[in-house]
PDB file of N, CA and C in Angstrom:
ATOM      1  N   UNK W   1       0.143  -2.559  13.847  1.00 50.00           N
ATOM      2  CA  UNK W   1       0.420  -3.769  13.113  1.00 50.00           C
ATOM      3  C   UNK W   1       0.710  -3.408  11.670  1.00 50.00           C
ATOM      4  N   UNK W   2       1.972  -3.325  11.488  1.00 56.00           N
ATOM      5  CA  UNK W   2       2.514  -2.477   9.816  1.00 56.00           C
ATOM      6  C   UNK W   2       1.914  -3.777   9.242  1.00 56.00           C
ATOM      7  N   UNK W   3       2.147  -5.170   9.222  1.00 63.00           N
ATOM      8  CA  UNK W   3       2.128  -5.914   8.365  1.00 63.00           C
ATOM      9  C   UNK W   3       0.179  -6.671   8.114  1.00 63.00           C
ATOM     10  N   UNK W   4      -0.448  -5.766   8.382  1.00 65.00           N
ATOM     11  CA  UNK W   4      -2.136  -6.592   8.504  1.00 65.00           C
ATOM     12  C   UNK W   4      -2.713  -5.189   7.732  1.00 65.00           C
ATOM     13  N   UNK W   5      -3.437  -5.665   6.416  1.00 59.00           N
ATOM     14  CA  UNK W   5      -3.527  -4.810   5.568  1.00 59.00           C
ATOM     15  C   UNK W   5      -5.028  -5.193   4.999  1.00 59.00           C
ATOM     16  N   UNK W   6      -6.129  -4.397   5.003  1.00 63.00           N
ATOM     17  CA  UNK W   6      -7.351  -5.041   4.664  1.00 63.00           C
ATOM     18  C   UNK W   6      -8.310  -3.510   4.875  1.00 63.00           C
ATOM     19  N   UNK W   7      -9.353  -3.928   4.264  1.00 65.00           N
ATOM     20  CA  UNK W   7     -10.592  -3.092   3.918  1.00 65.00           C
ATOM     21  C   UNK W   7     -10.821  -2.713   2.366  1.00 65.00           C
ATOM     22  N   UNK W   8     -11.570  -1.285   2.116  1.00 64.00           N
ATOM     23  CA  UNK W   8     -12.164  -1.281   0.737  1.00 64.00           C
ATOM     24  C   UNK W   8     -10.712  -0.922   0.015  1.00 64.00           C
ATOM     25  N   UNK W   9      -9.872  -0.189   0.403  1.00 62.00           N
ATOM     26  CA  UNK W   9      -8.461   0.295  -0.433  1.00 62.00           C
ATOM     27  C   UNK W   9      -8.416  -0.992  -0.762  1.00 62.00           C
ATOM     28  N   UNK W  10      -8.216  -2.412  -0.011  1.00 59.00           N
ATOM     29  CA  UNK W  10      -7.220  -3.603  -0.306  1.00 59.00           C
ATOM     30  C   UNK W  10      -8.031  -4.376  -0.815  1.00 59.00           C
ATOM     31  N   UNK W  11      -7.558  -4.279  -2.084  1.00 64.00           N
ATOM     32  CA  UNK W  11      -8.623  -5.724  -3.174  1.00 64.00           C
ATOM     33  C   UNK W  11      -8.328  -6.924  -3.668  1.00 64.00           C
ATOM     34  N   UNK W  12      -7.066  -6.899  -3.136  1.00 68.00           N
ATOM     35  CA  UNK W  12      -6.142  -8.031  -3.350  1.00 68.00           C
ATOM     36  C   UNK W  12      -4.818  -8.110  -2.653  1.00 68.00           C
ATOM     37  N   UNK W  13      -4.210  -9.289  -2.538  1.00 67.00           N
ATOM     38  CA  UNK W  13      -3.238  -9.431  -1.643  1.00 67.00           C
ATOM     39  C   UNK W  13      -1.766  -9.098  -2.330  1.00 67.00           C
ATOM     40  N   UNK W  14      -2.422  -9.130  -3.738  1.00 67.00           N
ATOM     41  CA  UNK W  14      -1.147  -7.998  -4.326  1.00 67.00           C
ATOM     42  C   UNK W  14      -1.220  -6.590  -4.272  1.00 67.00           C
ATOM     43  N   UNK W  15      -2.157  -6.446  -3.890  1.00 73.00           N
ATOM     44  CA  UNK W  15      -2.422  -4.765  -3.573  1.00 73.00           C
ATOM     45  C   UNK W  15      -2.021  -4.766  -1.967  1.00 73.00           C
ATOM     46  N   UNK W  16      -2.464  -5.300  -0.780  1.00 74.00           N
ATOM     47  CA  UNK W  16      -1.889  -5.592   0.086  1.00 74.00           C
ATOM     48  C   UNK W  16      -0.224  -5.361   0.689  1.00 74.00           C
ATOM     49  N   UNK W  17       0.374  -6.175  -0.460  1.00 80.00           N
ATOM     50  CA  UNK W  17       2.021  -6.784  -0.517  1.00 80.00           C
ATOM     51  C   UNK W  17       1.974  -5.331  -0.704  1.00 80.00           C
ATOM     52  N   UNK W  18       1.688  -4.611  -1.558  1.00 80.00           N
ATOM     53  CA  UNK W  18       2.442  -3.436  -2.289  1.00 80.00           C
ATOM     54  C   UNK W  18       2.120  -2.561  -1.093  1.00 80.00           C
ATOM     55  N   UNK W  19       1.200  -2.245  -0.743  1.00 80.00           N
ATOM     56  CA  UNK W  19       0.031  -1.166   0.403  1.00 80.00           C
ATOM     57  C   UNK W  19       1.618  -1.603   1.317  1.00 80.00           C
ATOM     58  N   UNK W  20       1.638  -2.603   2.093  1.00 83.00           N
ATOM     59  CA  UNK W  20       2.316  -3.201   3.129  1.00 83.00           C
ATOM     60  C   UNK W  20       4.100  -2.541   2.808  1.00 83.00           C
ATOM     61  N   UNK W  21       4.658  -2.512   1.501  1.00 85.00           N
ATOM     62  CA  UNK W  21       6.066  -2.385   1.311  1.00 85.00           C
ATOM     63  C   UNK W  21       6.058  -0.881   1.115  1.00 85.00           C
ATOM     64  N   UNK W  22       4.814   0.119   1.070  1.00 85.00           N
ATOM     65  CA  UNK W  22       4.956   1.308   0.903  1.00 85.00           C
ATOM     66  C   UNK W  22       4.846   1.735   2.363  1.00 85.00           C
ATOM     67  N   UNK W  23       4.352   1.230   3.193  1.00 85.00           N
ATOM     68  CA  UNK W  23       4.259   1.771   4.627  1.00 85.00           C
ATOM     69  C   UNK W  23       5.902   1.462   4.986  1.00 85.00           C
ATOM     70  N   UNK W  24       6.337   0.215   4.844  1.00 87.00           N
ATOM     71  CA  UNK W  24       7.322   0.496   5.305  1.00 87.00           C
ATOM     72  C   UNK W  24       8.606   1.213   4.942  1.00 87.00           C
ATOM     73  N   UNK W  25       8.535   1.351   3.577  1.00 87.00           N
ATOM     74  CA  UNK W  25       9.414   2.744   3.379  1.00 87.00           C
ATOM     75  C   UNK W  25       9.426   3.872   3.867  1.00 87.00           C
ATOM     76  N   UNK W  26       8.178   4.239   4.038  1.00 86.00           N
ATOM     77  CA  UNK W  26       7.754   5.895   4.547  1.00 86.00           C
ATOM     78  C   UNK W  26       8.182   5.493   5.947  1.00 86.00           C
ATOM     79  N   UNK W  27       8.191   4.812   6.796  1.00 90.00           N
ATOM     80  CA  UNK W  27       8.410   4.246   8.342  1.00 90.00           C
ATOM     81  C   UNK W  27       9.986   4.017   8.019  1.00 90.00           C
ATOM     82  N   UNK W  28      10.814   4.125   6.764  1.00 92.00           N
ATOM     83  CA  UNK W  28      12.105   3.752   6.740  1.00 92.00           C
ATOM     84  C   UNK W  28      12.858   2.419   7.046  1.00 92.00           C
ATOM     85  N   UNK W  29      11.601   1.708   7.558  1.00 93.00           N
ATOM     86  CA  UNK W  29      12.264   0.314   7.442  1.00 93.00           C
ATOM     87  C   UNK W  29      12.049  -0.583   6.321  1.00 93.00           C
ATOM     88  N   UNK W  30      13.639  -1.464   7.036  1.00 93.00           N
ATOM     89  CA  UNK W  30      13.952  -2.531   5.478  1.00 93.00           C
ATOM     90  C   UNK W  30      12.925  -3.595   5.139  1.00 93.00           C
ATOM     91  N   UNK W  31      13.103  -3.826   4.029  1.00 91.00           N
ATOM     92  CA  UNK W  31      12.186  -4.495   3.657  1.00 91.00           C
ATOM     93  C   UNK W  31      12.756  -5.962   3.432  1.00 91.00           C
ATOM     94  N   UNK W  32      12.477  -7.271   4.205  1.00 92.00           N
ATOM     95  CA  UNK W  32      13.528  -8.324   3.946  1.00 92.00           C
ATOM     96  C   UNK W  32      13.818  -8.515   2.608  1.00 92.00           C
ATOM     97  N   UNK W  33      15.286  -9.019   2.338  1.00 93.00           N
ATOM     98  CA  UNK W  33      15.280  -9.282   0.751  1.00 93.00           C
ATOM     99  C   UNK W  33      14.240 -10.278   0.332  1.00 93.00           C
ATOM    100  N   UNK W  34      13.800 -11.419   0.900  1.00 93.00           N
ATOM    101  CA  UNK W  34      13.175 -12.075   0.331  1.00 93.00           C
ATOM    102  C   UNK W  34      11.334 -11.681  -0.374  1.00 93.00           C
ATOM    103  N   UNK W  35      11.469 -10.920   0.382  1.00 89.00           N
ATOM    104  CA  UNK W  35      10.295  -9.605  -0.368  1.00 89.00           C
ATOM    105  C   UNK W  35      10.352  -8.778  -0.789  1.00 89.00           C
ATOM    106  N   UNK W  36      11.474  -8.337  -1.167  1.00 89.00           N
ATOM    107  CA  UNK W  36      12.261  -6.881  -2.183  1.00 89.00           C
ATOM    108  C   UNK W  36      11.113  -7.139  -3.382  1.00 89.00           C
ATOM    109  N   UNK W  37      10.557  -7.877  -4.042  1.00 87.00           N
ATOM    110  CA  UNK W  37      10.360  -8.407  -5.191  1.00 87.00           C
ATOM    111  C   UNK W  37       8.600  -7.798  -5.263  1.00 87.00           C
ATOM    112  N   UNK W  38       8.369  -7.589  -3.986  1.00 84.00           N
ATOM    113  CA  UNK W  38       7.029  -6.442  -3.804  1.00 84.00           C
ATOM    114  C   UNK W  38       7.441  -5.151  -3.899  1.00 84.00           C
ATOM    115  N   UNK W  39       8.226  -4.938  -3.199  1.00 83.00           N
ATOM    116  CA  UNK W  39       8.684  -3.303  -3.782  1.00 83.00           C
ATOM    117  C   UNK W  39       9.227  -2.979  -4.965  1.00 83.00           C
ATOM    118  N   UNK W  40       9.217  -3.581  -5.571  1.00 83.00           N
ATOM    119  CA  UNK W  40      10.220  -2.930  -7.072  1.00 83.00           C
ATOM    120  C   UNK W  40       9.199  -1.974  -7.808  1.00 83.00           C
ATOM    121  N   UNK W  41       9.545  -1.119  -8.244  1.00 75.00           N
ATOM    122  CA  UNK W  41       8.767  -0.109  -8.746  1.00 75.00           C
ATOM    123  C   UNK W  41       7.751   0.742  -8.305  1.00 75.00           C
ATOM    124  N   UNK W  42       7.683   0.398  -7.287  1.00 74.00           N
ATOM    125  CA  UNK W  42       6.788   1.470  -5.832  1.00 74.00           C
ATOM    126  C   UNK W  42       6.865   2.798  -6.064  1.00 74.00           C
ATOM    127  N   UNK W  43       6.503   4.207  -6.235  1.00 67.00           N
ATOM    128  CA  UNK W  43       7.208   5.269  -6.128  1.00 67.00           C
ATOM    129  C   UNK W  43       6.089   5.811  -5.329  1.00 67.00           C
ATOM    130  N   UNK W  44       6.011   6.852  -4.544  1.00 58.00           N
ATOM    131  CA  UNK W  44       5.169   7.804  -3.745  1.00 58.00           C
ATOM    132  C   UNK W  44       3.892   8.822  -4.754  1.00 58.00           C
ATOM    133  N   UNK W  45       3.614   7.797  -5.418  1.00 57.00           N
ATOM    134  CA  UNK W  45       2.437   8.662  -6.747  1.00 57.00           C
ATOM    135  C   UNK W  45       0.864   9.253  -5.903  1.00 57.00           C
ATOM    136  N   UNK W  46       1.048   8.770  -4.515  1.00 62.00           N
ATOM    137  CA  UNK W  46      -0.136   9.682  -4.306  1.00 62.00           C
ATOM    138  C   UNK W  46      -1.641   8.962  -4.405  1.00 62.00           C
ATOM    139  N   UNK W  47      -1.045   7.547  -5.094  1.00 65.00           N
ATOM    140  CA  UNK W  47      -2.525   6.647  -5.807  1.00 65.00           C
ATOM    141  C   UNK W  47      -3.090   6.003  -4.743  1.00 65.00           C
ATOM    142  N   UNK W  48      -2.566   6.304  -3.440  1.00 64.00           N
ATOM    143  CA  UNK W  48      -4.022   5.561  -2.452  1.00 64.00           C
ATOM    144  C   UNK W  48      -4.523   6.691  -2.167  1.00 64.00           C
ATOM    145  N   UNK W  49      -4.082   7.864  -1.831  1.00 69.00           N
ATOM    146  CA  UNK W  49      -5.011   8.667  -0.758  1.00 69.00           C
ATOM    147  C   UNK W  49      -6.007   9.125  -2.148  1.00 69.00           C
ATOM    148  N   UNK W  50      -5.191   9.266  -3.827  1.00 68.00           N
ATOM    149  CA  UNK W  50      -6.452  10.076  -5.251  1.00 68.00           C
ATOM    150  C   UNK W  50      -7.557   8.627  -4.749  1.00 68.00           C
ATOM    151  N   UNK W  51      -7.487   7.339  -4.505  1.00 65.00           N
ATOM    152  CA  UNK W  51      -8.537   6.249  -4.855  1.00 65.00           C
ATOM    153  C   UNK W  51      -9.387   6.599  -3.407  1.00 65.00           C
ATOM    154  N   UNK W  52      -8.308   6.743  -2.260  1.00 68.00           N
ATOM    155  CA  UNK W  52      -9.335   6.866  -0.771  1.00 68.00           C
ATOM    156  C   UNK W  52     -10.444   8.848  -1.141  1.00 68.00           C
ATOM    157  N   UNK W  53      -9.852   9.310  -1.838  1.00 74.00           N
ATOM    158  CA  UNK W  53     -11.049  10.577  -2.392  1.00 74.00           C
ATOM    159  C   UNK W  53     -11.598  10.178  -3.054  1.00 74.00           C
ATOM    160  N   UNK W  54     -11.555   9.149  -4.344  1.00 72.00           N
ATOM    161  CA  UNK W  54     -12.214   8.593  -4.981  1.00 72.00           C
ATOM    162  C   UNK W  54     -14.005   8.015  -4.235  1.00 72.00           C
ATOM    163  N   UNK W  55     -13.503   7.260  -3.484  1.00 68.00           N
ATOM    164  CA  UNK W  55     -13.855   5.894  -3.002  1.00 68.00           C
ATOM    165  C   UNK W  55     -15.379   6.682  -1.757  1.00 68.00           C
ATOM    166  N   UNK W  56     -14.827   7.685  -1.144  1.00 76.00           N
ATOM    167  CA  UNK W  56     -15.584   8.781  -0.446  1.00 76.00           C
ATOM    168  C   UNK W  56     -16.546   9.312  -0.834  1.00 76.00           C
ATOM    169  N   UNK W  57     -15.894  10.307  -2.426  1.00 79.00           N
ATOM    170  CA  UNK W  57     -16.650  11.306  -3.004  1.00 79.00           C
ATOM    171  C   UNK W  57     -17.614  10.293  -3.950  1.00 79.00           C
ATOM    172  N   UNK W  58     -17.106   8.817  -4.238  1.00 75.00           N
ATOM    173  CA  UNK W  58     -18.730   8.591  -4.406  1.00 75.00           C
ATOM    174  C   UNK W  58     -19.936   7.832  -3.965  1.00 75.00           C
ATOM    175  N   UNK W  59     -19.352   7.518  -2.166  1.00 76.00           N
ATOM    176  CA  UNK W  59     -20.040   7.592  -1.278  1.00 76.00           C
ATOM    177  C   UNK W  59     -20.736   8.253  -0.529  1.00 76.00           C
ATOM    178  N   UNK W  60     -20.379   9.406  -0.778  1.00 68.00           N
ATOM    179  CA  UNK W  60     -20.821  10.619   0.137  1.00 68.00           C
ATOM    180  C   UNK W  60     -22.286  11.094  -0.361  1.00 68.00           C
TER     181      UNK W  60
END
């Protein structure tokens, strides 16, 4: 289910929208235009998996 986005990463449903338009790039699919407006400025920075080590190392 690309589009159902939730747990400790997702703190908001703008974090969500964004989480949601980065999967589907990496999966190569389009993103409807009428939601282009979540992807704008997206780039592959790496900032969920540094927060999911984050989020671990100070659980652990």
């Amino acid at each position: 289910f690309l589009g159902v986005m939730s747990g400790p990463l997702v703190r908001s449903s703008y974090r969500a929208g964004r989480l949601w338009a980065t999967a589907m790039r990496k999966k190569g699919r389009e993103i409807p235009a009428h939601l282009a407006h979540i992807a704008e400025g997206i780039q592959d920075s790496g900032t969920t998996r540094q927060e999911a080590r984050t989020l671990l190392a100070h659980h652990a």
